[in-house]
Short mmCIF file of C-alpha atoms in Angstrom, two decimals:
data_model
loop_
_atom_site.label_atom_id
_atom_site.label_comp_id
_atom_site.label_asym_id
_atom_site.label_seq_id
_atom_site.Cartn_x
_atom_site.Cartn_y
_atom_site.Cartn_z
CA GLU A 1 0.00 0.00 0.00
CA ALA A 2 1.31 3.42 -1.00
CA GLN A 3 1.77 5.46 2.14
CA VAL A 4 3.70 7.91 4.23
CA THR A 5 4.51 6.67 7.72
CA GLN A 6 5.62 8.65 10.75
CA ASN A 7 6.94 7.51 14.10
CA PRO A 8 6.21 8.00 16.86
CA ARG A 9 2.56 9.01 16.59
CA TYR A 10 2.55 10.50 20.07
CA LEU A 11 5.43 11.74 22.16
CA ILE A 12 5.70 13.52 25.47
CA THR A 13 9.18 14.73 26.32
CA VAL A 14 11.00 17.32 28.40
CA THR A 15 12.77 20.50 27.46
CA GLY A 16 16.25 19.95 26.03
CA LYS A 17 16.03 16.22 25.37
CA LYS A 18 16.97 15.60 21.74
CA LEU A 19 14.42 13.72 19.69
CA THR A 20 13.87 12.51 16.15
CA VAL A 21 10.58 12.00 14.36
CA THR A 22 10.96 9.62 11.45
CA CYS A 23 9.16 9.89 8.13
CA SER A 24 9.22 7.31 5.37
CA GLN A 25 7.43 7.00 2.02
CA ASN A 26 7.23 4.02 -0.31
CA MET A 27 6.10 5.82 -3.46
CA ASN A 28 9.54 6.77 -4.81
CA HIS A 29 8.64 10.44 -4.43
CA GLU A 30 11.30 13.05 -5.04
CA TYR A 31 9.78 15.73 -2.81
CA MET A 32 9.22 15.56 0.96
CA SER A 33 8.22 18.19 3.47
CA TRP A 34 7.55 18.73 7.16
CA TYR A 35 4.74 20.87 8.56
CA ARG A 36 3.51 21.83 11.98
CA GLN A 37 -0.07 22.62 12.82
CA ASP A 38 -1.14 24.68 15.81
CA PRO A 39 -4.69 25.46 16.98
CA GLY A 40 -6.44 27.98 14.77
CA LEU A 41 -3.64 27.96 12.23
CA GLY A 42 -3.10 26.11 9.00
CA LEU A 43 -0.07 24.04 8.20
CA ARG A 44 3.24 25.86 8.39
CA GLN A 45 6.16 24.49 6.46
CA ILE A 46 9.27 23.71 8.49
CA TYR A 47 11.67 22.20 5.94
CA TYR A 48 11.38 20.56 2.58
CA SER A 49 13.54 18.44 0.32
CA MET A 50 13.45 18.42 -3.46
CA ASN A 51 15.65 15.32 -3.70
CA VAL A 52 18.30 13.31 -1.90
CA GLU A 53 20.84 15.58 -0.17
CA VAL A 54 18.81 18.67 -1.13
CA THR A 55 16.97 20.37 1.74
CA ASP A 56 15.73 23.92 2.26
CA LYS A 57 14.00 26.01 4.88
CA GLY A 58 10.29 26.59 4.96
CA ASP A 59 8.61 29.38 6.87
CA VAL A 60 9.33 28.17 10.41
CA PRO A 61 12.68 26.30 10.45
CA GLU A 62 14.09 27.62 13.75
CA GLY A 63 14.83 24.87 16.26
CA TYR A 64 14.60 22.05 13.70
CA LYS A 65 16.99 20.08 11.54
CA VAL A 66 16.38 17.59 8.75
CA SER A 67 18.37 15.25 6.59
CA ARG A 68 17.69 13.42 3.32
CA LYS A 69 20.30 10.71 2.92
CA GLU A 70 17.93 8.33 1.16
CA LYS A 71 14.99 9.08 -1.08
CA ARG A 72 12.44 7.34 1.12
CA ASN A 73 13.36 8.86 4.51
CA PHE A 74 13.17 12.41 5.78
CA PRO A 75 13.64 12.58 9.58
CA LEU A 76 12.87 15.70 11.60
CA ILE A 77 15.34 16.39 14.42
CA LEU A 78 14.75 18.60 17.43
CA GLU A 79 18.18 19.05 19.01
CA SER A 80 16.90 20.85 22.11
CA PRO A 81 13.11 20.85 22.19
CA SER A 82 11.29 23.69 23.91
CA PRO A 83 7.64 24.02 24.99
CA ASN A 84 6.85 26.24 22.01
CA GLN A 85 7.53 23.24 19.78
CA THR A 86 4.54 21.45 21.24
CA SER A 87 2.47 20.87 18.14
CA LEU A 88 1.02 18.41 15.65
CA TYR A 89 3.57 17.53 13.01
CA PHE A 90 2.88 16.19 9.52
CA CYS A 91 5.28 14.76 7.00
CA ALA A 92 4.23 14.81 3.34
CA SER A 93 5.62 13.67 0.01
CA SER A 94 4.86 14.23 -3.65
CA LEU A 95 6.20 12.92 -6.91
CA LEU A 96 7.77 16.28 -7.69
CA ASP A 97 7.60 19.72 -6.08
CA GLY A 98 4.29 21.38 -6.88
CA ASN A 99 2.39 18.08 -7.25
CA GLU A 100 -0.32 16.99 -4.83
CA GLN A 101 1.10 15.97 -1.49
CA PHE A 102 0.40 12.77 0.42
CA PHE A 103 0.43 13.23 4.15
CA GLY A 104 1.50 10.95 6.94
CA PRO A 105 -0.76 10.27 9.94
CA GLY A 106 0.76 13.01 12.08
CA THR A 107 2.86 13.08 15.25
CA ARG A 108 1.51 14.84 18.29
CA LEU A 109 4.45 16.19 20.30
CA THR A 110 4.26 17.66 23.78
CA VAL A 111 7.34 19.29 25.27
CA LEU A 112 7.11 19.90 29.02
CA ILE B 1 6.02 34.78 4.72
CA LEU B 2 3.57 35.60 1.94
CA ASN B 3 -0.07 35.87 2.86
CA VAL B 4 -2.55 33.17 1.90
CA GLU B 5 -5.96 33.91 3.32
CA GLN B 6 -9.07 31.80 3.48
CA SER B 7 -12.59 32.95 4.19
CA PRO B 8 -14.77 32.40 5.97
CA GLN B 9 -12.94 30.86 8.90
CA SER B 10 -15.94 28.61 9.62
CA LEU B 11 -19.27 27.84 8.07
CA HIS B 12 -22.35 26.04 9.33
CA VAL B 13 -24.89 24.91 6.74
CA GLN B 14 -27.84 22.59 6.52
CA GLU B 15 -27.74 19.36 4.58
CA GLY B 16 -28.57 20.08 0.96
CA ASP B 17 -27.27 23.65 0.98
CA SER B 18 -24.67 24.65 -1.56
CA THR B 19 -21.71 26.59 -0.30
CA ASN B 20 -18.42 28.13 -1.36
CA PHE B 21 -15.19 29.33 0.20
CA THR B 22 -12.41 31.60 -0.95
CA CYS B 23 -8.64 31.32 -0.97
CA SER B 24 -6.70 34.54 -1.69
CA PHE B 25 -3.03 34.43 -2.57
CA PRO B 26 -0.32 36.64 -4.06
CA SER B 27 -0.96 37.29 -7.76
CA SER B 28 2.75 37.24 -8.53
CA ASN B 29 5.16 34.29 -8.49
CA PHE B 30 2.34 31.80 -8.95
CA TYR B 31 3.22 28.16 -9.61
CA ALA B 32 0.31 26.11 -8.30
CA LEU B 33 -2.63 26.25 -5.93
CA HIS B 34 -3.70 23.12 -4.08
CA TRP B 35 -6.91 22.36 -2.22
CA TYR B 36 -6.94 19.79 0.57
CA ARG B 37 -9.71 18.29 2.65
CA TRP B 38 -8.88 17.57 6.29
CA GLU B 39 -11.24 15.55 8.45
CA THR B 40 -10.88 15.51 12.22
CA ALA B 41 -8.36 12.94 13.47
CA LYS B 42 -7.19 12.20 9.94
CA SER B 43 -4.54 13.58 7.59
CA PRO B 44 -5.14 16.16 4.87
CA GLU B 45 -6.06 14.67 1.50
CA ALA B 46 -5.59 16.38 -1.83
CA LEU B 47 -8.71 17.53 -3.69
CA PHE B 48 -7.33 19.59 -6.56
CA VAL B 49 -4.06 20.84 -8.01
CA MET B 50 -4.64 23.97 -10.09
CA THR B 51 -1.95 25.48 -12.25
CA LEU B 52 -3.48 27.54 -15.05
CA ASN B 53 -5.43 30.76 -14.90
CA GLY B 54 -9.07 29.95 -15.60
CA ASP B 55 -8.69 26.34 -14.45
CA GLU B 56 -11.88 24.68 -13.34
CA LYS B 57 -11.74 21.28 -11.68
CA LYS B 58 -14.52 19.03 -10.47
CA LYS B 59 -14.74 15.93 -8.31
CA GLY B 60 -18.29 14.76 -7.68
CA ARG B 61 -20.18 17.57 -5.93
CA ILE B 62 -17.02 19.59 -5.28
CA SER B 63 -15.52 21.97 -7.81
CA ALA B 64 -12.89 24.70 -7.83
CA THR B 65 -11.96 27.67 -9.98
CA LEU B 66 -8.74 29.63 -10.25
CA ASN B 67 -7.95 33.24 -11.09
CA THR B 68 -4.20 33.81 -10.95
CA LYS B 69 -4.34 37.37 -12.26
CA GLU B 70 -6.39 38.59 -9.31
CA GLY B 71 -5.09 35.99 -6.88
CA TYR B 72 -8.05 33.94 -5.76
CA SER B 73 -9.58 30.48 -5.96
CA TYR B 74 -13.09 29.39 -5.07
CA LEU B 75 -14.12 25.98 -3.80
CA TYR B 76 -17.78 25.05 -4.30
CA ILE B 77 -19.74 22.25 -2.71
CA LYS B 78 -23.12 21.52 -4.24
CA GLY B 79 -25.79 19.95 -2.06
CA SER B 80 -23.67 19.64 1.10
CA GLN B 81 -23.83 16.37 3.01
CA PRO B 82 -22.83 15.70 6.64
CA GLU B 83 -19.82 13.73 5.37
CA ASP B 84 -18.54 16.95 3.75
CA SER B 85 -17.89 18.30 7.25
CA ALA B 86 -14.16 18.97 7.38
CA THR B 87 -11.58 21.71 7.23
CA TYR B 88 -10.67 22.77 3.70
CA LEU B 89 -7.13 24.05 3.21
CA CYS B 90 -5.55 25.79 0.27
CA ALA B 91 -1.79 25.86 -0.36
CA PHE B 92 0.11 28.27 -2.60
CA HIS B 93 3.29 27.14 -4.39
CA TYR B 94 5.76 29.73 -5.66
CA ASN B 95 7.19 29.75 -9.17
CA THR B 96 10.51 31.01 -7.85
CA ASN B 97 10.72 27.95 -5.61
CA ALA B 98 7.95 25.41 -6.12
CA GLY B 99 9.16 23.38 -3.19
CA LYS B 100 8.10 26.13 -0.83
CA SER B 101 4.41 26.17 0.02
CA THR B 102 2.27 28.40 2.18
CA PHE B 103 -1.05 27.16 3.52
CA GLY B 104 -4.05 29.22 4.47
CA ASP B 105 -5.58 28.74 7.92
CA GLY B 106 -8.49 26.79 6.47
CA THR B 107 -12.27 26.99 6.34
CA THR B 108 -14.06 24.61 8.71
CA LEU B 109 -17.35 23.41 7.28
CA THR B 110 -20.03 21.83 9.45
CA VAL B 111 -23.04 20.34 7.68
CA LYS B 112 -26.03 19.68 9.90
CA PRO B 113 -28.41 16.84 8.98
#
């Protein structure tokens, strides 16, 4: 089944404890992106990747890192999480940039 | 951050009503405009990808139009059903960098039986 998977789905952590949210797609998509969603707001783009080893900042990249060593994986890294990073995170992929995006199930992160 | 605005923020209609929402975006640097449907506790799902001025797309009772010169897109739902209840998001992609996308805050539609 064609899909985007994220892990973990739920995470409660403490300030400063490094964490990684994994994202994987099995559709051979070139483009992948991370978004966060906060109450009352739409999706805000954190980082995106046009292809392997090519990543770029979205609108809200501060406090996050990403890597794209393989086409299928695009992990989101929070080196030192803070409470303002408590949010719902979505990973998405598309065949190419500008095509319709397929979203993962979301990761709900709480930073205490 | 360029401004992508959706209106209204929320909408309550009766089953059978037809309705429409608006997405406004910058009229310059246009590459594509996407519409997504997002049901509670699920992930957003793509409805339409619109790329050309004057585009009209249709999927069942839902249709969308695009005006890139004036910077707006309309989403129409004909004969709303309770299962249409969801948040509808639009996303603007830039021609200077199509990988970058800006979403509107969404229109939440509630259809009462």
